[in-house]
Amino acid sequence: MTTVLEWTGKAAAFALGRRLVDGAEAEPRRGGVGREPSPSLGDGNSGREGRLGAGKGTLEGDGRLGDGRPHLRDADGTAHVPDPHENLLVVGDNLPALTALLATHRRKVKVVYIDPPYNTGNAHTYKDHGHDHASWLSFMTPRLLLARELMREDGVLFLHLDDKESAWAQLLGHEIFGEDNSLGTLIHQRAKGGGNARSFVRGHDYVHVWARNASQVGPFLTEKKSPAKLEIIDGRRMLVETDVLRAGFGRYARGSERRLMYEDIVAVKGEGKLAEVDAKLASGEYILRPWGAEGKHAVVRVTPAEKASSKLYSIIKALGGQNDLEPLGLAGVFSYPKPVELVKALVASQTFFDPDAIVLDFFAGSGTTAQAVMAANERDQGSRSFVLVQTPEPLRSKNAKAVVVGGGVERTGGAGANGQAAEGAGGTGGAGAAGAGGTDGAGTAGDADFPTISELTAERIRRAADAHSPGLTFTQLEVVETIGGDVTAEYRPAAPSD
């Protein structure tokens, strides 16, 4: 039996999402579902730093999207139609941003990873004016409908959150994607310790996984580890397995040799098996290695390390996202960044043999997903691309430090000169944030104004590219709504209230 969620504002939320997907003109809201606007919900940065917010997020306000299709533009105001494989940072509300991306990315995204507001009731970057399940569900519904439309037929969405909205999110995902397209739930072990917890130590989050079409999705893969071992062969990291060919299966007596030597293949397995092994020797999949005192040879399978895979385990241990920021000179700037290793594992699990895939994160926060995509590409020399969306909200974490950002006002960022942080002087990156004072040599600044979250995102991409992917470029764009070709509104949520 399928359980269907019901909440006040559901009809309006689904109607909005379907209208945006279909591209139909919005009807004036005079009655019917328009009588139940959901509480205001603005999007934000990832995880606990991104909270339910004020500003543009009401369904009543979001309905204006139907009056004119949003589009993307460069910093100089020129409309920009991105290439689907262009690395993008889209600055603005993610609802119009996702709508604008339909023009170029519909059915092209392989992986969606999102870490949306957790609806915890805490006020950080955003004040929580709703803090109820209905508000959160109405906020997420049109965004998930748009994400589904952007996904490839074999696309997968990872929805990362804690237990506050986990059950509600799971039922909402079943309704949007279909319960048959639910691929299960992964556990992210994010912490240890916590001895002061009132009841028990909460050291994990949930990652719910859905497919657009589960029948088209392959296995979730990760790098293969023991019992095989890695060796450098002809200058290349190779996974070496020395016991792929055995004389038999089952228990072996201690000290007995279980491997079937090449010279004994015919006697034990016959001519057919010898021909099969010889073919793999010719292709380079197998090699022969001297083994034992009798002058015989073991049949050894060698696999390039980046292609050696095993099934992903459902519990992923990845601690300390702050540790990923320290080498970039951004330590302490962002309170709860997700670990690169976690997002890399999720991205790689569905792009292991798809190195040109597009990865979308529309709650980008500090930009962990961009760095994770770079790390995945570094592993196998792939060319995966990322599309991030983040609002230009002030970074107001009490734990945050200011950061001097590089790249001037140029919206096409990259490694090299444009991606270096200014040293010894304040600088700006993108629009709105000012740096002041000198740096400490690691890229952080003293008592400067905090940058916006989106500026931090851009700066992290630049610095991560310098470290992991020299030469990588990304294009920074803004979201604009148009009516009849005239700019009528930019999707910049109002500043959070105190």
Coordinates of C-alpha atoms in Angstrom, one line a residue:
M1 CA 0.0 0.0 0.0
T2 CA 1.4 3.4 -0.9
T3 CA 1.1 6.1 1.7
V4 CA 0.3 9.5 0.2
L5 CA 1.1 12.7 2.2
E6 CA -1.5 15.3 2.7
W7 CA -0.7 18.8 4.0
T8 CA -2.1 22.3 3.8
G9 CA -0.8 23.9 0.6
K10 CA 0.0 20.6 -1.2
A11 CA -2.2 21.3 -4.2
A12 CA -0.6 24.7 -4.7
A13 CA 2.9 23.3 -4.3
F14 CA 2.4 20.6 -6.9
A15 CA 0.5 22.9 -9.2
L16 CA 3.4 25.4 -9.2
G17 CA 6.0 22.7 -9.8
R18 CA 4.0 21.2 -12.7
R19 CA 3.5 24.6 -14.2
L20 CA 7.2 25.4 -14.1
V21 CA 8.0 22.0 -15.6
D22 CA 5.5 22.4 -18.4
G23 CA 6.4 26.1 -19.0
A24 CA 2.7 27.1 -19.0
E25 CA 1.6 30.6 -18.2
A26 CA 0.4 31.1 -14.7
E27 CA -3.2 31.8 -14.1
P28 CA -4.0 34.6 -11.7
R29 CA -4.5 33.3 -8.2
R30 CA -8.0 34.2 -7.2
G31 CA -9.4 31.0 -5.7
G32 CA -9.0 27.3 -5.5
V33 CA -5.5 26.2 -4.5
G34 CA -4.4 29.8 -4.6
R35 CA -6.2 30.3 -1.4
E36 CA -3.7 28.2 0.5
P37 CA -0.3 29.9 0.0
S38 CA 2.4 28.2 2.0
P39 CA 4.5 30.0 4.6
S40 CA 7.6 31.8 3.3
L41 CA 10.5 29.5 2.7
G42 CA 13.7 30.8 1.2
D43 CA 16.6 28.6 0.1
G44 CA 20.0 28.8 1.5
N45 CA 23.3 27.1 1.8
S46 CA 23.8 23.5 2.5
G47 CA 23.0 21.6 5.7
R48 CA 22.5 23.2 9.0
E49 CA 23.8 26.5 7.8
G50 CA 20.9 26.7 5.4
R51 CA 17.7 27.4 7.2
L52 CA 14.1 28.0 6.2
G53 CA 13.8 31.6 5.3
A54 CA 12.0 34.8 4.6
G55 CA 11.7 36.8 1.4
K56 CA 10.7 35.5 -2.0
G57 CA 9.7 32.0 -1.0
T58 CA 5.9 32.1 -0.8
L59 CA 4.0 30.1 -3.3
E60 CA 2.0 33.3 -4.0
G61 CA 5.3 35.0 -4.8
D62 CA 6.8 32.0 -6.6
G63 CA 3.7 32.0 -8.9
R64 CA 5.1 35.1 -10.6
L65 CA 7.5 32.7 -12.4
G66 CA 4.6 31.7 -14.7
D67 CA 4.4 35.3 -16.0
G68 CA 7.8 35.2 -17.7
R69 CA 10.4 32.5 -18.1
P70 CA 13.5 33.1 -15.9
H71 CA 16.8 33.2 -17.7
L72 CA 20.5 33.3 -16.8
R73 CA 22.8 36.3 -17.5
D74 CA 26.5 37.3 -17.1
A75 CA 27.7 40.0 -14.8
D76 CA 27.4 42.6 -17.6
G77 CA 23.7 41.8 -18.0
T78 CA 24.1 39.8 -21.2
A79 CA 21.8 36.7 -21.4
H80 CA 23.9 33.6 -21.3
V81 CA 22.8 30.2 -22.6
P82 CA 25.2 27.7 -21.0
D83 CA 26.6 24.7 -22.7
P84 CA 25.3 21.6 -20.8
H85 CA 28.8 20.5 -19.9
E86 CA 29.9 24.0 -18.7
N87 CA 30.8 24.2 -15.1
L88 CA 28.3 26.7 -13.6
L89 CA 27.7 28.6 -10.4
V90 CA 24.3 30.2 -10.6
V91 CA 23.7 32.9 -8.1
G92 CA 20.1 33.4 -7.1
D93 CA 17.0 31.6 -5.8
N94 CA 17.1 28.0 -6.9
L95 CA 13.4 27.8 -8.0
P96 CA 13.8 30.2 -10.9
A97 CA 17.4 28.9 -11.4
L98 CA 16.1 25.3 -11.9
T99 CA 13.4 26.6 -14.2
A100 CA 15.9 28.5 -16.3
L101 CA 18.2 25.4 -16.6
L102 CA 15.4 23.5 -18.2
A103 CA 16.2 25.2 -21.5
T104 CA 19.7 23.7 -21.6
H105 CA 19.8 20.8 -19.1
R106 CA 16.5 19.0 -19.4
R107 CA 17.1 15.2 -19.2
K108 CA 20.9 15.7 -19.1
V109 CA 21.8 15.5 -15.4
K110 CA 23.1 12.2 -14.2
V111 CA 23.5 13.0 -10.5
V112 CA 21.6 15.4 -8.2
Y113 CA 23.0 15.8 -4.7
I114 CA 21.2 18.2 -2.4
D115 CA 21.5 19.0 1.3
P116 CA 18.5 21.2 1.8
P117 CA 17.5 23.1 4.9
Y118 CA 16.9 20.7 7.8
N119 CA 13.9 22.6 9.3
T120 CA 15.5 22.4 12.8
G121 CA 14.0 25.7 14.1
N122 CA 17.5 27.2 14.6
A123 CA 18.1 30.6 13.0
H124 CA 21.4 31.1 11.3
T125 CA 21.6 32.5 7.8
Y126 CA 17.8 32.5 7.6
K127 CA 15.1 33.1 10.2
D128 CA 12.7 30.1 10.5
H129 CA 9.2 31.5 10.1
G130 CA 7.6 28.2 9.5
H131 CA 9.3 25.3 11.3
D132 CA 6.5 23.0 10.4
H133 CA 6.4 20.0 8.1
A134 CA 3.8 21.6 5.7
S135 CA 6.1 24.6 5.1
W136 CA 9.1 22.4 4.4
L137 CA 7.1 20.1 2.1
S138 CA 5.7 23.0 0.1
F139 CA 9.2 24.4 -0.2
M140 CA 10.7 21.2 -1.5
T141 CA 7.9 20.0 -3.8
P142 CA 8.4 22.2 -6.8
R143 CA 12.1 22.0 -6.5
L144 CA 12.1 18.2 -6.6
L145 CA 9.7 18.2 -9.5
L146 CA 12.1 20.5 -11.5
A147 CA 15.1 18.4 -10.4
R148 CA 13.4 15.2 -11.7
E149 CA 12.8 16.9 -15.1
L150 CA 16.4 17.8 -15.3
M151 CA 17.6 14.2 -14.7
R152 CA 18.6 11.7 -17.3
E153 CA 16.5 8.6 -17.7
D154 CA 19.2 6.9 -15.6
G155 CA 19.6 9.8 -13.3
V156 CA 19.8 9.5 -9.6
L157 CA 19.0 12.0 -6.8
F158 CA 20.6 11.9 -3.4
L159 CA 18.7 13.8 -0.7
H160 CA 20.8 14.4 2.4
L161 CA 19.1 15.3 5.7
D162 CA 18.8 14.5 9.4
D163 CA 15.9 12.7 11.1
K164 CA 13.8 15.9 11.6
E165 CA 12.3 15.6 8.1
S166 CA 13.5 12.2 7.0
A167 CA 10.2 10.4 7.1
W168 CA 8.4 13.2 5.5
A169 CA 11.0 13.6 2.8
Q170 CA 10.9 9.9 2.1
L171 CA 7.2 9.9 1.5
L172 CA 7.4 13.1 -0.6
G173 CA 10.1 11.5 -2.7
H174 CA 8.0 8.4 -3.2
E175 CA 5.1 10.6 -4.5
I176 CA 7.3 12.6 -6.9
F177 CA 9.5 9.9 -8.2
G178 CA 7.3 6.9 -7.6
E179 CA 7.9 4.4 -4.9
D180 CA 9.2 1.9 -7.4
N181 CA 12.0 4.3 -8.2
S182 CA 13.2 4.5 -4.6
L183 CA 16.6 3.0 -4.4
G184 CA 16.9 3.0 -0.6
T185 CA 18.6 5.0 2.1
L186 CA 22.3 5.4 2.9
I187 CA 23.7 6.3 6.3
H188 CA 26.3 9.0 6.6
Q189 CA 28.3 8.6 9.8
R190 CA 29.4 12.2 10.4
A191 CA 30.5 12.3 14.0
K192 CA 31.7 10.3 17.0
G193 CA 31.8 11.4 20.6
G194 CA 28.9 13.5 22.0
G195 CA 29.0 12.2 25.5
N196 CA 26.9 15.1 26.7
A197 CA 23.9 14.1 24.6
R198 CA 20.7 13.9 26.5
S199 CA 19.5 10.5 25.2
F200 CA 22.0 9.0 22.8
V201 CA 24.7 10.3 20.5
R202 CA 23.4 11.4 17.2
G203 CA 26.3 10.7 14.9
H204 CA 24.6 10.1 11.5
D205 CA 22.5 11.6 8.8
Y206 CA 20.4 10.0 6.1
V207 CA 20.8 10.1 2.3
H208 CA 17.6 9.0 0.6
V209 CA 18.1 7.9 -3.0
W210 CA 15.7 8.0 -5.9
A211 CA 16.0 7.3 -9.6
R212 CA 14.1 8.8 -12.5
N213 CA 13.7 5.3 -13.8
A214 CA 15.1 2.6 -11.5
S215 CA 15.3 0.1 -14.3
Q216 CA 17.8 2.2 -16.1
V217 CA 20.2 2.7 -13.1
G218 CA 23.3 0.5 -12.7
P219 CA 24.9 -0.6 -9.5
F220 CA 26.4 1.9 -7.0
L221 CA 30.2 1.4 -7.2
T222 CA 33.2 2.4 -5.2
E223 CA 36.9 1.8 -5.5
K224 CA 37.8 -1.9 -4.9
K225 CA 39.9 -2.5 -1.9
S226 CA 41.3 -5.6 -0.1
P227 CA 42.0 -8.4 -0.5
A228 CA 43.5 -7.2 -3.8
K229 CA 46.5 -4.9 -3.5
L230 CA 47.7 -1.9 -5.5
E231 CA 51.0 -1.9 -7.4
I232 CA 52.7 0.4 -9.8
I233 CA 53.1 -1.5 -13.1
D234 CA 54.7 0.4 -16.1
G235 CA 54.1 3.6 -14.2
R236 CA 50.4 3.0 -13.6
R237 CA 48.5 2.2 -10.4
M238 CA 47.1 -1.3 -10.9
L239 CA 44.9 -3.5 -8.7
V240 CA 46.6 -6.9 -8.6
E241 CA 44.6 -10.1 -7.8
T242 CA 46.7 -13.2 -7.7
D243 CA 44.1 -15.8 -6.9
V244 CA 41.5 -15.3 -9.7
L245 CA 42.1 -18.9 -10.9
R246 CA 41.7 -21.6 -8.4
A247 CA 42.1 -25.4 -8.5
G248 CA 38.8 -25.7 -6.6
F249 CA 36.5 -23.9 -4.2
G250 CA 35.8 -24.4 -0.5
R251 CA 38.0 -24.8 2.5
Y252 CA 41.8 -25.3 1.9
A253 CA 44.1 -27.0 4.3
R254 CA 46.6 -24.7 5.9
G255 CA 49.8 -24.5 3.8
S256 CA 48.2 -25.9 0.7
E257 CA 48.2 -23.9 -2.5
R258 CA 44.7 -22.9 -3.7
R259 CA 45.9 -21.1 -6.9
L260 CA 45.7 -23.0 -10.2
M261 CA 49.0 -22.5 -11.9
Y262 CA 49.0 -21.7 -15.6
E263 CA 50.9 -24.9 -16.4
D264 CA 48.1 -27.0 -14.7
I265 CA 45.1 -25.5 -16.4
V266 CA 44.5 -28.1 -19.0
A267 CA 44.9 -31.0 -16.5
V268 CA 42.4 -29.5 -14.1
K269 CA 40.0 -27.3 -16.2
G270 CA 40.5 -28.5 -19.8
E271 CA 41.5 -26.9 -23.1
G272 CA 38.5 -24.5 -23.1
K273 CA 39.7 -22.8 -19.9
L274 CA 43.2 -22.5 -21.3
A275 CA 41.9 -20.8 -24.4
E276 CA 39.9 -18.4 -22.2
V277 CA 42.9 -17.5 -20.1
D278 CA 45.1 -17.1 -23.2
A279 CA 42.7 -14.6 -24.6
K280 CA 42.8 -12.5 -21.5
L281 CA 46.6 -12.7 -21.4
A282 CA 46.6 -11.4 -25.0
S283 CA 44.3 -8.5 -24.0
G284 CA 46.4 -7.5 -21.0
E285 CA 43.7 -8.3 -18.5
Y286 CA 45.8 -11.2 -17.1
I287 CA 49.5 -11.5 -16.7
L288 CA 51.7 -14.4 -15.6
R289 CA 53.8 -14.2 -12.5
P290 CA 56.4 -16.8 -11.3
W291 CA 55.0 -18.5 -8.3
G292 CA 56.4 -21.1 -5.9
A293 CA 59.5 -23.2 -6.0
E294 CA 58.5 -25.4 -9.0
G295 CA 59.1 -22.8 -11.6
K296 CA 55.4 -22.4 -12.4
H297 CA 53.3 -19.3 -13.0
A298 CA 50.2 -17.9 -11.3
V299 CA 47.6 -16.2 -13.4
V300 CA 47.2 -12.6 -12.1
R301 CA 44.5 -10.2 -13.0
V302 CA 45.5 -6.6 -13.3
T303 CA 43.0 -3.8 -13.4
P304 CA 43.7 0.0 -13.6
A305 CA 43.0 1.3 -10.2
E306 CA 40.5 3.9 -11.4
K307 CA 38.5 1.1 -13.1
A308 CA 38.6 -1.4 -10.2
S309 CA 35.2 -1.3 -8.5
S310 CA 33.1 -3.0 -5.9
K311 CA 29.6 -2.4 -4.6
L312 CA 29.0 0.7 -2.4
Y313 CA 28.3 -0.1 1.2
S314 CA 25.2 1.5 2.7
I315 CA 27.0 3.1 5.6
I316 CA 29.5 5.8 4.6
K317 CA 31.9 7.1 7.2
A318 CA 33.1 10.7 6.4
L319 CA 34.0 13.0 9.3
G320 CA 35.0 16.6 9.4
G321 CA 34.0 18.7 6.4
Q322 CA 36.0 21.5 8.1
N323 CA 39.2 19.6 7.4
D324 CA 38.5 20.0 3.7
L325 CA 38.5 23.8 4.0
E326 CA 41.7 24.2 6.0
P327 CA 44.1 23.3 3.1
L328 CA 42.2 26.0 1.0
G329 CA 42.8 28.7 3.6
L330 CA 39.1 28.8 4.4
A331 CA 39.1 27.2 7.8
G332 CA 36.3 28.4 10.0
V333 CA 34.5 30.3 7.3
F334 CA 31.6 28.0 7.1
S335 CA 30.1 26.2 10.1
Y336 CA 28.9 22.9 8.7
P337 CA 30.4 22.0 5.3
K338 CA 29.7 18.5 4.1
P339 CA 32.8 16.3 3.8
V340 CA 34.2 16.1 0.3
E341 CA 34.8 12.4 0.7
L342 CA 31.1 11.8 1.3
V343 CA 29.9 13.7 -1.8
K344 CA 32.7 12.3 -3.9
A345 CA 31.7 8.8 -2.9
L346 CA 28.1 9.5 -3.9
V347 CA 29.0 11.2 -7.2
A348 CA 31.5 8.5 -8.1
S349 CA 29.1 5.7 -7.2
Q350 CA 26.9 6.5 -10.2
T351 CA 29.5 8.0 -12.5
F352 CA 32.3 5.3 -12.0
F353 CA 32.2 4.5 -15.7
D354 CA 30.6 7.8 -16.8
P355 CA 33.4 10.3 -16.5
D356 CA 31.5 13.0 -18.6
A357 CA 28.5 13.1 -16.4
I358 CA 26.8 16.3 -15.2
V359 CA 26.3 16.8 -11.4
L360 CA 23.7 19.2 -10.0
D361 CA 23.6 20.7 -6.5
F362 CA 21.0 23.5 -6.0
F363 CA 21.7 24.0 -2.3
A364 CA 25.4 24.6 -2.9
G365 CA 26.5 26.2 0.3
S366 CA 30.3 26.4 0.6
G367 CA 30.7 24.4 -2.7
T368 CA 31.6 21.0 -1.4
T369 CA 30.0 19.4 -4.5
A370 CA 32.2 21.2 -6.9
Q371 CA 35.3 20.1 -5.0
A372 CA 33.9 16.5 -4.9
V373 CA 33.4 16.5 -8.7
M374 CA 37.0 17.7 -9.1
A375 CA 38.2 14.9 -6.8
A376 CA 36.2 12.3 -8.8
N377 CA 37.8 13.6 -12.0
E378 CA 41.3 13.5 -10.4
R379 CA 40.8 9.9 -9.6
D380 CA 40.1 8.8 -13.2
Q381 CA 41.1 11.8 -15.3
G382 CA 37.4 12.3 -16.0
S383 CA 35.7 15.5 -17.2
R384 CA 32.5 15.5 -15.1
S385 CA 31.0 18.9 -14.8
F386 CA 29.1 20.6 -12.0
V387 CA 26.1 23.0 -11.8
L388 CA 25.8 24.7 -8.5
V389 CA 23.0 27.1 -7.4
Q390 CA 23.4 29.3 -4.3
T391 CA 21.7 32.5 -3.1
P392 CA 23.8 35.6 -2.4
E393 CA 22.8 35.7 1.3
P394 CA 25.2 37.2 3.8
L395 CA 27.3 34.6 5.6
R396 CA 26.3 35.1 9.2
S397 CA 27.5 32.1 11.0
K398 CA 28.8 33.1 14.4
N399 CA 31.8 30.8 13.8
A400 CA 32.6 32.3 10.5
K401 CA 35.7 34.3 9.7
A402 CA 36.0 36.8 6.9
V403 CA 37.8 35.8 3.8
V404 CA 39.6 37.9 1.2
V405 CA 38.2 36.6 -2.1
G406 CA 40.0 36.8 -5.5
G407 CA 39.0 37.2 -9.0
G408 CA 37.6 40.8 -9.0
V409 CA 34.2 41.1 -10.4
E410 CA 34.8 38.8 -13.3
R411 CA 32.1 36.1 -13.3
T412 CA 34.0 33.5 -15.2
G413 CA 36.3 32.1 -12.6
G414 CA 39.1 29.7 -12.9
A415 CA 42.4 28.5 -11.6
G416 CA 45.5 30.7 -12.2
A417 CA 45.5 34.4 -12.0
N418 CA 41.8 34.8 -11.8
G419 CA 41.5 32.2 -9.1
Q420 CA 44.1 33.5 -6.6
A421 CA 43.1 35.1 -3.4
A422 CA 44.4 38.7 -3.0
E423 CA 47.3 38.8 -0.6
G424 CA 48.0 41.7 1.6
A425 CA 45.0 43.7 0.6
G426 CA 41.2 43.4 0.6
G427 CA 39.4 42.3 -2.5
T428 CA 36.0 41.4 -3.8
G429 CA 34.8 38.4 -5.7
G430 CA 31.5 38.6 -7.5
A431 CA 29.1 41.2 -6.1
G432 CA 28.4 42.5 -2.7
A433 CA 31.2 41.4 -0.3
A434 CA 34.1 43.6 0.7
G435 CA 37.3 42.4 2.2
A436 CA 39.5 44.6 4.4
G437 CA 42.8 44.3 6.1
G438 CA 45.7 42.0 5.4
T439 CA 45.7 38.2 5.0
D440 CA 47.4 35.8 7.4
G441 CA 49.1 34.0 4.6
A442 CA 46.5 31.3 4.4
G443 CA 43.9 33.4 2.6
T444 CA 41.8 34.3 5.6
A445 CA 41.4 37.9 6.8
G446 CA 40.9 39.7 10.0
D447 CA 37.9 41.9 10.8
A448 CA 36.6 42.2 7.3
D449 CA 32.9 42.2 6.3
F450 CA 31.6 38.7 5.8
P451 CA 31.2 37.7 2.1
T452 CA 28.0 36.4 0.9
I453 CA 27.5 32.7 0.8
S454 CA 27.7 32.6 -3.0
E455 CA 31.0 34.5 -2.9
L456 CA 32.4 31.9 -0.6
T457 CA 31.1 29.2 -3.0
A458 CA 32.9 30.9 -5.9
E459 CA 36.1 31.4 -3.9
R460 CA 36.2 27.8 -2.8
I461 CA 35.8 26.6 -6.4
R462 CA 38.8 28.7 -7.4
R463 CA 41.0 27.5 -4.6
A464 CA 39.9 23.9 -5.0
A465 CA 40.7 24.1 -8.7
D466 CA 44.2 25.4 -8.0
A467 CA 44.7 22.4 -5.7
H468 CA 43.0 19.6 -7.6
S469 CA 42.2 20.7 -11.2
P470 CA 44.6 23.4 -12.5
G471 CA 43.1 25.0 -15.6
L472 CA 39.5 24.3 -14.6
T473 CA 37.1 27.2 -15.4
F474 CA 33.6 27.9 -14.3
T475 CA 31.0 30.5 -15.3
Q476 CA 29.2 32.5 -12.7
L477 CA 25.7 33.6 -13.7
E478 CA 22.7 35.4 -12.2
V479 CA 19.0 34.5 -12.4
V480 CA 16.7 37.0 -14.0
E481 CA 12.9 36.9 -14.6
T482 CA 11.7 38.5 -17.9
I483 CA 8.3 39.6 -19.2
G484 CA 8.3 40.4 -22.9
G485 CA 12.0 40.7 -22.9
D486 CA 12.2 43.3 -20.2
V487 CA 13.9 42.6 -16.9
T488 CA 11.2 42.8 -14.2
A489 CA 12.7 41.1 -11.2
E490 CA 15.9 39.5 -10.0
Y491 CA 15.6 36.6 -7.7
R492 CA 17.5 37.9 -4.8
P493 CA 15.8 37.1 -1.5
A494 CA 15.4 39.8 1.0
A495 CA 18.1 40.2 3.7
P496 CA 17.4 38.0 6.7
S497 CA 15.7 39.8 9.6
D498 CA 17.2 39.7 13.1

